[in-house]
PDB file of C-alpha atoms in Angstrom:
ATOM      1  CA  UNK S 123     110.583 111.628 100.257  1.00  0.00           C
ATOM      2  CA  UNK S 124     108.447 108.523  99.331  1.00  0.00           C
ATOM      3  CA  UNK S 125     105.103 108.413 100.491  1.00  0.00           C
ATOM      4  CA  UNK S 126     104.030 105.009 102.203  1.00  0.00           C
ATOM      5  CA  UNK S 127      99.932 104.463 103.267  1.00  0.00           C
ATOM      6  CA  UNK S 128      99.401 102.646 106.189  1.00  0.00           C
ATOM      7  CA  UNK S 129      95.516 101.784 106.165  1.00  0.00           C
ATOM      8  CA  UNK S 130      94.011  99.836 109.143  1.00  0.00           C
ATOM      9  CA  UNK S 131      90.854  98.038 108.294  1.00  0.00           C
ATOM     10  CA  UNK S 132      88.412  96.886 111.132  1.00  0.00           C
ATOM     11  CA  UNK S 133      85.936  94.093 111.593  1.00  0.00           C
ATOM     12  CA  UNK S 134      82.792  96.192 109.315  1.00  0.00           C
ATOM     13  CA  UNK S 135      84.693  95.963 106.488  1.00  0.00           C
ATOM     14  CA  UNK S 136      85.785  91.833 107.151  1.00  0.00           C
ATOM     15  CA  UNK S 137      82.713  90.895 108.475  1.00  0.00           C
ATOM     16  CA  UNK S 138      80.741  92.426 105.493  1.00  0.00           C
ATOM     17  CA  UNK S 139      81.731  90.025 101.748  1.00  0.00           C
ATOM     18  CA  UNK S 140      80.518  92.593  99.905  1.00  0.00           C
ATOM     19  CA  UNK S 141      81.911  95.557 101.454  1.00  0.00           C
ATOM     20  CA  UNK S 142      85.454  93.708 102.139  1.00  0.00           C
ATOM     21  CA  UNK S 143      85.449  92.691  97.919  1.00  0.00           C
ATOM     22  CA  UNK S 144      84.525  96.254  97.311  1.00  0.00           C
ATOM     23  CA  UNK S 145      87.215  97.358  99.688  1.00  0.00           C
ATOM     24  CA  UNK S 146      90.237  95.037  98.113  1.00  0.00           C
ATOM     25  CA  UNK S 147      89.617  96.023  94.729  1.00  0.00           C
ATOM     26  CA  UNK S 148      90.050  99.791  95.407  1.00  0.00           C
ATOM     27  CA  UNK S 149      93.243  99.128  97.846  1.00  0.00           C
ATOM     28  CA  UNK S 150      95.014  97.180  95.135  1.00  0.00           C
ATOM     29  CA  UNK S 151      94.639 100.502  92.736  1.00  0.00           C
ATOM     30  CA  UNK S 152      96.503 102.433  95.118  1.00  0.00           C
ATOM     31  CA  UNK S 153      99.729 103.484  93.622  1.00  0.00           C
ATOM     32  CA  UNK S 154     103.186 103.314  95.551  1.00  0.00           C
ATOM     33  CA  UNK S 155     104.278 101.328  99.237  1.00  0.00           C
ATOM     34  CA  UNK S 156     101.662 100.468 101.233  1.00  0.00           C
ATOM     35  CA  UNK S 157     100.805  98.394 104.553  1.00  0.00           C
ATOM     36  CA  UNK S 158      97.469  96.504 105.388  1.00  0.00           C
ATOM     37  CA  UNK S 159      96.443  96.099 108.674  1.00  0.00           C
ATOM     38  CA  UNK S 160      93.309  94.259 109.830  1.00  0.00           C
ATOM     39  CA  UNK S 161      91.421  93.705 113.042  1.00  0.00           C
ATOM     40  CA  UNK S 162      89.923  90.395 113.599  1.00  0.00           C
ATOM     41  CA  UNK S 163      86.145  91.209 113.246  1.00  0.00           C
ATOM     42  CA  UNK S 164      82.984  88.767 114.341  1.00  0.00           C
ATOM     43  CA  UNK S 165      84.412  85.332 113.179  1.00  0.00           C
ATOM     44  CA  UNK S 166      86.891  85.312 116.619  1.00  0.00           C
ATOM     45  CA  UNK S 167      83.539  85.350 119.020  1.00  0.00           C
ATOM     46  CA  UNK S 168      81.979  83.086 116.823  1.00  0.00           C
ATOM     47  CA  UNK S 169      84.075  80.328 116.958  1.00  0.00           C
ATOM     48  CA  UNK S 170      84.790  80.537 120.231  1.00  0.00           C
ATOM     49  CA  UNK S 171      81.132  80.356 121.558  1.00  0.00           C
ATOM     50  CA  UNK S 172      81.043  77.348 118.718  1.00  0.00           C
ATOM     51  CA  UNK S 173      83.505  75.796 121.130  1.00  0.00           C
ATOM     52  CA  UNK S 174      81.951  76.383 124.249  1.00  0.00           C
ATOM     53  CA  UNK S 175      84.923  79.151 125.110  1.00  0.00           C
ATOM     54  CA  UNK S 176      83.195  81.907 127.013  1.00  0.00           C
ATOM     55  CA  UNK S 177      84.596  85.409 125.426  1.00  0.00           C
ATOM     56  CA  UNK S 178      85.600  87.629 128.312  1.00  0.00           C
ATOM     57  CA  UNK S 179      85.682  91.515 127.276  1.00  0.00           C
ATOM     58  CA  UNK S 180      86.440  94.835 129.247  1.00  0.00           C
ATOM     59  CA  UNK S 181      85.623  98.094 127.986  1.00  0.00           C
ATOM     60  CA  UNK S 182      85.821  96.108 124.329  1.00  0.00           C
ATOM     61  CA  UNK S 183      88.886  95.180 124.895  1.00  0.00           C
ATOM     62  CA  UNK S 184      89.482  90.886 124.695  1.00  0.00           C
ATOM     63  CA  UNK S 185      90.550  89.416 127.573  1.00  0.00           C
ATOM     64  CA  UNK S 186      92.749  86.925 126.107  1.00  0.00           C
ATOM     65  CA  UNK S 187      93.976  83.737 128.217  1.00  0.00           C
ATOM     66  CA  UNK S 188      95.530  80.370 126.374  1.00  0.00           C
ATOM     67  CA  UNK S 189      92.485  78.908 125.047  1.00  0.00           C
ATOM     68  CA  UNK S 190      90.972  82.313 123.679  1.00  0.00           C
ATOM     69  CA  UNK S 191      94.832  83.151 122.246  1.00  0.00           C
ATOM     70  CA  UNK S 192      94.866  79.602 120.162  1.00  0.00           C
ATOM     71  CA  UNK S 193      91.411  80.749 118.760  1.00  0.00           C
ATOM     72  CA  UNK S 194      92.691  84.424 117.759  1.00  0.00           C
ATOM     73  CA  UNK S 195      95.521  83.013 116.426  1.00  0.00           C
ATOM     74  CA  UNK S 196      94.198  80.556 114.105  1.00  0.00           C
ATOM     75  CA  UNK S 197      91.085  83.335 112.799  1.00  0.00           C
ATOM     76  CA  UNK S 198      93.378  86.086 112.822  1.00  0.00           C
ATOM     77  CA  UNK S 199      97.232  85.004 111.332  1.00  0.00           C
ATOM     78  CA  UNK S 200      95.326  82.154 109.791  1.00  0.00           C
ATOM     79  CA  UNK S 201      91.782  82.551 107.869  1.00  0.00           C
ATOM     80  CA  UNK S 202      91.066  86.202 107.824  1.00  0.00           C
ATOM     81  CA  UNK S 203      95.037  87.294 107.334  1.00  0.00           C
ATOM     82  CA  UNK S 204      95.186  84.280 104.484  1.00  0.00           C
ATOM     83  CA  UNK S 205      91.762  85.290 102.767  1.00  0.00           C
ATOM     84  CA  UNK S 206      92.587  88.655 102.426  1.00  0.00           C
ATOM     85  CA  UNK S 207      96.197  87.947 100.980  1.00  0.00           C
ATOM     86  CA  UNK S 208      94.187  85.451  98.398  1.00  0.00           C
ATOM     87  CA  UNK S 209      91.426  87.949  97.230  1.00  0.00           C
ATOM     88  CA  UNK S 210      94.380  90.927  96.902  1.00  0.00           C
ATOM     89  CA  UNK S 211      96.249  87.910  95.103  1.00  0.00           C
ATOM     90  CA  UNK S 212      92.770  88.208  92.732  1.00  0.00           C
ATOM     91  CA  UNK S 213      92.907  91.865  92.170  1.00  0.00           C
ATOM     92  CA  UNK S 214      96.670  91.863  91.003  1.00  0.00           C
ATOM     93  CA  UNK S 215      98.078  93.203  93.935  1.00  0.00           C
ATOM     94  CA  UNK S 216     101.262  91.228  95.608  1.00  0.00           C
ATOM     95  CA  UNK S 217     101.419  90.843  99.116  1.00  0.00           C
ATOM     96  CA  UNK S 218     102.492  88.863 102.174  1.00  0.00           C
ATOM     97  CA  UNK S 219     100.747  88.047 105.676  1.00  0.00           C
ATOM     98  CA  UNK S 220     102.712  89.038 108.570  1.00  0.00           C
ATOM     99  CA  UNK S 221     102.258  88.494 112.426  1.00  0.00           C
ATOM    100  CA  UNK S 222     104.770  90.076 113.714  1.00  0.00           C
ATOM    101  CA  UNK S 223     106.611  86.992 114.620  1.00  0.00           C
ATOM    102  CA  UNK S 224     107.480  86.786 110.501  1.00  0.00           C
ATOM    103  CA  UNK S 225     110.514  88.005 110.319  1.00  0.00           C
ATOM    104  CA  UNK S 226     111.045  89.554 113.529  1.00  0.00           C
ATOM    105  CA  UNK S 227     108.907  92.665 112.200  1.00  0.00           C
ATOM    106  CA  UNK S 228     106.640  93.432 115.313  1.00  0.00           C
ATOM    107  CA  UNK S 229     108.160  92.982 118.867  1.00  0.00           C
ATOM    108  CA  UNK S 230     105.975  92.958 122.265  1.00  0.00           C
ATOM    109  CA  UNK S 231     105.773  92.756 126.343  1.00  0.00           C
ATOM    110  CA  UNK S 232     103.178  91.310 128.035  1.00  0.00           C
ATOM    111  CA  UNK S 233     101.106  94.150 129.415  1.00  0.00           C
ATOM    112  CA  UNK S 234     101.550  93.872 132.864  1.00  0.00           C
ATOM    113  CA  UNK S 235      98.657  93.174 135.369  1.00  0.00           C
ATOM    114  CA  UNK S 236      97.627  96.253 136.629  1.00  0.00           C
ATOM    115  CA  UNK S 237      93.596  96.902 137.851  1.00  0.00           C
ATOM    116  CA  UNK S 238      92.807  94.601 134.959  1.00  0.00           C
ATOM    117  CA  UNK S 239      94.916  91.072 134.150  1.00  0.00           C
ATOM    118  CA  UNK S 240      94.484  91.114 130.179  1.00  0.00           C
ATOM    119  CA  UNK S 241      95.986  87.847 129.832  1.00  0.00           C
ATOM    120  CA  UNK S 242      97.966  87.351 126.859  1.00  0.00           C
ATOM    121  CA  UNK S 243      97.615  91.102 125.472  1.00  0.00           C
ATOM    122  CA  UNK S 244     101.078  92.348 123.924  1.00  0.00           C
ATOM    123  CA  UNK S 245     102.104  96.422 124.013  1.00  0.00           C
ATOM    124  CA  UNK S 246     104.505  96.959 121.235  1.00  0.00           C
ATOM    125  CA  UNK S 247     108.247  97.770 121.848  1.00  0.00           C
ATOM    126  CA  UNK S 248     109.797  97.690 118.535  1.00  0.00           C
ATOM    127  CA  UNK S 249     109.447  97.300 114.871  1.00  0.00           C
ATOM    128  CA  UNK S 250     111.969  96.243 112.790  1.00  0.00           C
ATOM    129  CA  UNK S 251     110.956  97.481 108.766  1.00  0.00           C
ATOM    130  CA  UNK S 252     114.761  96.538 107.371  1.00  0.00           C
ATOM    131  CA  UNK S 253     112.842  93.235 105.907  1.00  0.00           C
ATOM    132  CA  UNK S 254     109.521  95.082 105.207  1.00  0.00           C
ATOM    133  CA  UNK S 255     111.574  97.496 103.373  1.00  0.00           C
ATOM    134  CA  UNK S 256     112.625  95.238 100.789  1.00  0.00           C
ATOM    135  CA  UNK S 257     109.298  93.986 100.500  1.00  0.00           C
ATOM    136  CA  UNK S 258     107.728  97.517  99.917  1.00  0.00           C
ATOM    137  CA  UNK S 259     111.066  98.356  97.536  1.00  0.00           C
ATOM    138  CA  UNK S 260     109.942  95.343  95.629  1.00  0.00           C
ATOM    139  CA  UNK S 261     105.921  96.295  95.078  1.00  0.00           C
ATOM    140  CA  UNK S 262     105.024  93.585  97.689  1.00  0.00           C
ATOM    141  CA  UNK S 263     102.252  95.070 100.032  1.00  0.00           C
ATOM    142  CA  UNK S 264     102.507  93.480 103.480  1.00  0.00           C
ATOM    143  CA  UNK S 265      99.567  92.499 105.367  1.00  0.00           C
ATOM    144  CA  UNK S 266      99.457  92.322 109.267  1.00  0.00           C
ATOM    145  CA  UNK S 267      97.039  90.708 111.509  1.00  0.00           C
ATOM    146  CA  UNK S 268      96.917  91.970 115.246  1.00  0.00           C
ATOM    147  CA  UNK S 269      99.333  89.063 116.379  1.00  0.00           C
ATOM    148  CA  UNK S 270     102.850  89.837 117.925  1.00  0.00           C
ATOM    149  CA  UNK S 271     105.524  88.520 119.651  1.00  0.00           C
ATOM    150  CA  UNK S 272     107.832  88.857 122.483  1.00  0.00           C
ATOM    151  CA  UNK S 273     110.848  87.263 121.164  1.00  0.00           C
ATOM    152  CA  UNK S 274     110.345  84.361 123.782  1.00  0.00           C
ATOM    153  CA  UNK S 275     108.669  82.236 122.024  1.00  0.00           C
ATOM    154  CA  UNK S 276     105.296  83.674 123.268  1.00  0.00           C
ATOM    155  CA  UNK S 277     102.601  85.005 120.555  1.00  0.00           C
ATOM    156  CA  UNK S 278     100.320  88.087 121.464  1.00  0.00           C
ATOM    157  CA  UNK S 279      97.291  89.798 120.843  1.00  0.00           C
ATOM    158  CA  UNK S 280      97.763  93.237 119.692  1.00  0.00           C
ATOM    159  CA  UNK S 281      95.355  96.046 119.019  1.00  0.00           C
ATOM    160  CA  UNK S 282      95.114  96.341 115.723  1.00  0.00           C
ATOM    161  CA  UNK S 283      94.945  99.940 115.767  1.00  0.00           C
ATOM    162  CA  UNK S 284      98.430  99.888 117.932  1.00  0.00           C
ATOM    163  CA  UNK S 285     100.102  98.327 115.555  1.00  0.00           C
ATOM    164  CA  UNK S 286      99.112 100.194 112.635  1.00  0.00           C
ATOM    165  CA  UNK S 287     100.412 103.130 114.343  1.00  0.00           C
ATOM    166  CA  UNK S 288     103.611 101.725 115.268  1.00  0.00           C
ATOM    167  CA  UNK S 289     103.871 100.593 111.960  1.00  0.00           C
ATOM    168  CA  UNK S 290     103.327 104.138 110.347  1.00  0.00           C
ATOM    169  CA  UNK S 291     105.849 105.116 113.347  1.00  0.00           C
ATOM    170  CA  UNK S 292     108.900 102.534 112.271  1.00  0.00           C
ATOM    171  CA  UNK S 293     108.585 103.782 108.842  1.00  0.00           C
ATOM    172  CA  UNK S 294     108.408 107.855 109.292  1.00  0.00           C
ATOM    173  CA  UNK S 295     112.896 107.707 108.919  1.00  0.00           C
ATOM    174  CA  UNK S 296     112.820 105.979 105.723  1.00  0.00           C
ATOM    175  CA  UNK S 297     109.090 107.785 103.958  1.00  0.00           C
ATOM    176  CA  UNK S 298     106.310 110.133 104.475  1.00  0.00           C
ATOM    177  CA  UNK S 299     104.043 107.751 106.196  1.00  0.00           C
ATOM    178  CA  UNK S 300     100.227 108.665 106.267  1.00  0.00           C
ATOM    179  CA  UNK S 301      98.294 106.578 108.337  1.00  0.00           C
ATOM    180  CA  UNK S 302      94.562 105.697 107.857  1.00  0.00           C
ATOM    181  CA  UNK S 303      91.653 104.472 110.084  1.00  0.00           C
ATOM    182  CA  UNK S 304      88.805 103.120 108.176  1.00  0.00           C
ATOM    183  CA  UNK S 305      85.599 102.400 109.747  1.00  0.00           C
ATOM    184  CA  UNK S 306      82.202 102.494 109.800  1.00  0.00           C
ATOM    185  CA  UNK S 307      81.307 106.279 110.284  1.00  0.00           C
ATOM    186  CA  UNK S 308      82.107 108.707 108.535  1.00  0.00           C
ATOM    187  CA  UNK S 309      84.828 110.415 110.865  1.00  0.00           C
ATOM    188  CA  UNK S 310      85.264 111.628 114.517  1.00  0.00           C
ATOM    189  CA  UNK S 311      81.675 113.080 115.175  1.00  0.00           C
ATOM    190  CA  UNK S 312      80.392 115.286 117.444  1.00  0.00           C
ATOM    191  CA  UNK S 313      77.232 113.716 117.887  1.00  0.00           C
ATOM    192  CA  UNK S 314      77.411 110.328 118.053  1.00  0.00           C
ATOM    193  CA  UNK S 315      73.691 110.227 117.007  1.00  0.00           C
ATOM    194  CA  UNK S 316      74.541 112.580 113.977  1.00  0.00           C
ATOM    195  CA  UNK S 317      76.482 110.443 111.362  1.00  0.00           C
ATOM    196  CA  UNK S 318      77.223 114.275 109.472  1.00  0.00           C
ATOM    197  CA  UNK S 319      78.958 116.143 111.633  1.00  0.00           C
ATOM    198  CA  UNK S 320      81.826 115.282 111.106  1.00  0.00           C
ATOM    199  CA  UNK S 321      84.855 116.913 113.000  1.00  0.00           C
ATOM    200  CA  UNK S 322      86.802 117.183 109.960  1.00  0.00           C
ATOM    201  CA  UNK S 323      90.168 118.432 112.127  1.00  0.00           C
ATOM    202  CA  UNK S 324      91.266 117.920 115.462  1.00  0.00           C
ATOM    203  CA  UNK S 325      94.821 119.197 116.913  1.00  0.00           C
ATOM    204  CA  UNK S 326      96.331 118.764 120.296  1.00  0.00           C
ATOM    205  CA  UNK S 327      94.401 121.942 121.678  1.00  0.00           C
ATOM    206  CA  UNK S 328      91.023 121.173 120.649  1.00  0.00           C
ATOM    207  CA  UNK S 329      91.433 117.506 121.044  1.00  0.00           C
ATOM    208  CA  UNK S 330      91.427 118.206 125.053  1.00  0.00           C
ATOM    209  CA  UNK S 331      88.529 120.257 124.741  1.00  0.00           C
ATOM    210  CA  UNK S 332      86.773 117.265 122.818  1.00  0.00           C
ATOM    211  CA  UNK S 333      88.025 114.858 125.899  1.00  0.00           C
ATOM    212  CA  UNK S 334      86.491 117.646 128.799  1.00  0.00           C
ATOM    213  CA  UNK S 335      83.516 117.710 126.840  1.00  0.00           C
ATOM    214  CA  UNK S 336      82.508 114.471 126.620  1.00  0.00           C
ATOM    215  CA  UNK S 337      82.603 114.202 122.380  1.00  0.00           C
ATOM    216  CA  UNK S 338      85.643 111.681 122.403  1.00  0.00           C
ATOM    217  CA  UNK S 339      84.754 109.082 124.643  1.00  0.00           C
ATOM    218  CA  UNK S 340      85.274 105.477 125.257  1.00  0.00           C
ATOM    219  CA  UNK S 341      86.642 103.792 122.125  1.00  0.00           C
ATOM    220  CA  UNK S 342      87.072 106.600 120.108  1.00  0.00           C
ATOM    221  CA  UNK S 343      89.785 107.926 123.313  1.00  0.00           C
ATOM    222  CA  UNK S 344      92.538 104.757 122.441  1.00  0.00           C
ATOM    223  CA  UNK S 345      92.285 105.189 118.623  1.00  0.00           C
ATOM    224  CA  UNK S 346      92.619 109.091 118.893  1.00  0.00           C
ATOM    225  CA  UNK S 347      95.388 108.583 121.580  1.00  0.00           C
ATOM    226  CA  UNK S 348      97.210 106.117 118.895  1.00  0.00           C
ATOM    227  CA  UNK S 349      96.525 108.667 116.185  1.00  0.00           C
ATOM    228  CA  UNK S 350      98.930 111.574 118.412  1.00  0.00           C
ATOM    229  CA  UNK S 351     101.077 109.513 119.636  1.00  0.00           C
ATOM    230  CA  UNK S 352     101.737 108.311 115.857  1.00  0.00           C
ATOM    231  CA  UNK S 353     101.606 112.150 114.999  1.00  0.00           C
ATOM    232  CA  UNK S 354     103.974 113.002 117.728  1.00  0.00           C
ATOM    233  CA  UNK S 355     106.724 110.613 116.208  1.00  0.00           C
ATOM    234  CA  UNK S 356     106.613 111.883 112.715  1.00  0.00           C
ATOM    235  CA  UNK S 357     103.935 110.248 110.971  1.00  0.00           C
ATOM    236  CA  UNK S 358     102.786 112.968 108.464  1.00  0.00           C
ATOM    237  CA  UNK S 359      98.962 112.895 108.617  1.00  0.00           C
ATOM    238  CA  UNK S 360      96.207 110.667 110.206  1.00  0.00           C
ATOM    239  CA  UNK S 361      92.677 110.117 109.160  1.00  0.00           C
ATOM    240  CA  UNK S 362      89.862 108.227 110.575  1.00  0.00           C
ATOM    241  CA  UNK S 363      86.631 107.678 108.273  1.00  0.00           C
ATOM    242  CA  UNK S 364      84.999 105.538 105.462  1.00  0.00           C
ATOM    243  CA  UNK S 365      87.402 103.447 103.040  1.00  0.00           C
ATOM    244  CA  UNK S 366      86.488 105.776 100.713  1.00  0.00           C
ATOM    245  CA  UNK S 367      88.483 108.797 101.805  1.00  0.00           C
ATOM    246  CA  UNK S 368      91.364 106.835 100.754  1.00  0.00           C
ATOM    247  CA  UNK S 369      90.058 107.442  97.197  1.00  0.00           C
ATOM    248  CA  UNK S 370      88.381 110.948  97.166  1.00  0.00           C
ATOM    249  CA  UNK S 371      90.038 113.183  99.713  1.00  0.00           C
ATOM    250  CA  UNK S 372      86.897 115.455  99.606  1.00  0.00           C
ATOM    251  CA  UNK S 373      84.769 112.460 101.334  1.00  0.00           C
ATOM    252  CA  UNK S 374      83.979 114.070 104.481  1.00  0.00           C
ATOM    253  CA  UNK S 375      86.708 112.421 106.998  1.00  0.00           C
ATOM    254  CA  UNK S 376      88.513 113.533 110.468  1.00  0.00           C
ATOM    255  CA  UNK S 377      92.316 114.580 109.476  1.00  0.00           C
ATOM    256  CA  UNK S 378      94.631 114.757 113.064  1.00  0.00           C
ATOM    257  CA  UNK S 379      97.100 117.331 112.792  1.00  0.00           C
ATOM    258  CA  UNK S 380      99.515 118.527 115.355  1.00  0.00           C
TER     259      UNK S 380
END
């Protein structure tokens, strides 16, 4: 079976030219199918405050009503999603942008209002790859921004991370789909304050010991809960770390494993 990468970049790597340039060049030397993803980084918060739009968060997550959805929208499917494709474009590497509107690929509900009224958020339902499949069969890397939709007519904002995972997910029937995090740090750590120690492999037993401890907190709890649920529906492996454990597997990186 075909292996297909599905790499997830977030806003460090966008927000930094250098580090993004550095970034593109190396992805577009990876051999075989493989999926972008990208969060939406500073240039969101910045426009809005440019436009007087006060930027509501909770617990980092973006509250997103009307106005604040237009804004993602244009930053996300539009400048960063359309800059990336052109500097890939550069480094001789074919590929698409995608919201998951395009072609149907990425379908969403409106998460429902619960302690917390998120606005505008979407929680995936279902990805469709039969048109990403010819893409990938045809050396054409896809590139998603964290935009869905909910077949209504209605666009939503998606956590990036989410949809990388359901991505890796849709695709575990048809290859062996590894999915990567890449981030600032250098892995899952055990001391936040300790960028070296690295937890270089967590499983489903340890992982609740990691939880009860107080090691994987806040943030780090939704990606690693999108990393099992993505290794609970077939995805073959999952790392979080540096871009560069994409090109030297002995870069110190967290692996998930079941």
């Amino acid at each position: 079976m075909q292996t297909l990468k599905v790499i997830k970049i977030g806003g460090n790597i966008i927000d930094n030219e250098q580090a993004l340039d550095a970034f593109i060049e190396a992805f577009s030397k990876i051999e075989g199918p493989k999926i972008l993803v990208h969060g939406g980084g500073k240039l969101a918060t910045k426009l809005a405050e440019q436009m007087g739009v006060t930027v509501k968060m909770d617990a980092g997550r973006r509250l997103t009503d009307a106005v604040t959805l237009d804004i993602i929208t244009m930053v996300y499917a539009g400048k960063i999603n359309k800059n990336l494709i052109a500097k890939l474009q550069a480094n001789k590497c074919n590929a698409i942008g995608f919201s998951g509107a395009d072609g149907n690929t990425i379908v969403s509900k409106k998460r429902p209002i619960k302690d917390i009224d998120y606005g505008f958020a979407g929680d995936v339902v279902r990805v469709n790859t039969d048109a990403l499949e010819v893409l990938l069969n045809n050396k054409i890397t896809p590139v998603f921004c964290a935009i869905t939709h909910d077949e209504n007519g209605q666009l939503l904002n998606t956590n990036a991370d989410t949809i990388a995972s359901a991505l890796a997910i849709g695709f575990a029937k048809i290859y062996q789909t590894e999915l990567y995090y890449c981030f600032e740090k250098n892995g899952v750590l055990q001391d936040v304050n300790d960028a070296d120690s690295v937890i270089e492999n967590i499983n489903s037993d340890n992982y609740k010991t990691l939880i009860s401890d107080g090691v994987i907190a806040d943030g780090m709890l939704p990606k690693l809960n999108n990393c099992f649920h993505a290794i609970e529906n077939n995805v073959y492996k999952v790392c979080i770390g540096k871009p560069e454990m994409l090109f030297n597997l002995n870069n110190k990186h967290t692996t998930i494993q079941a």
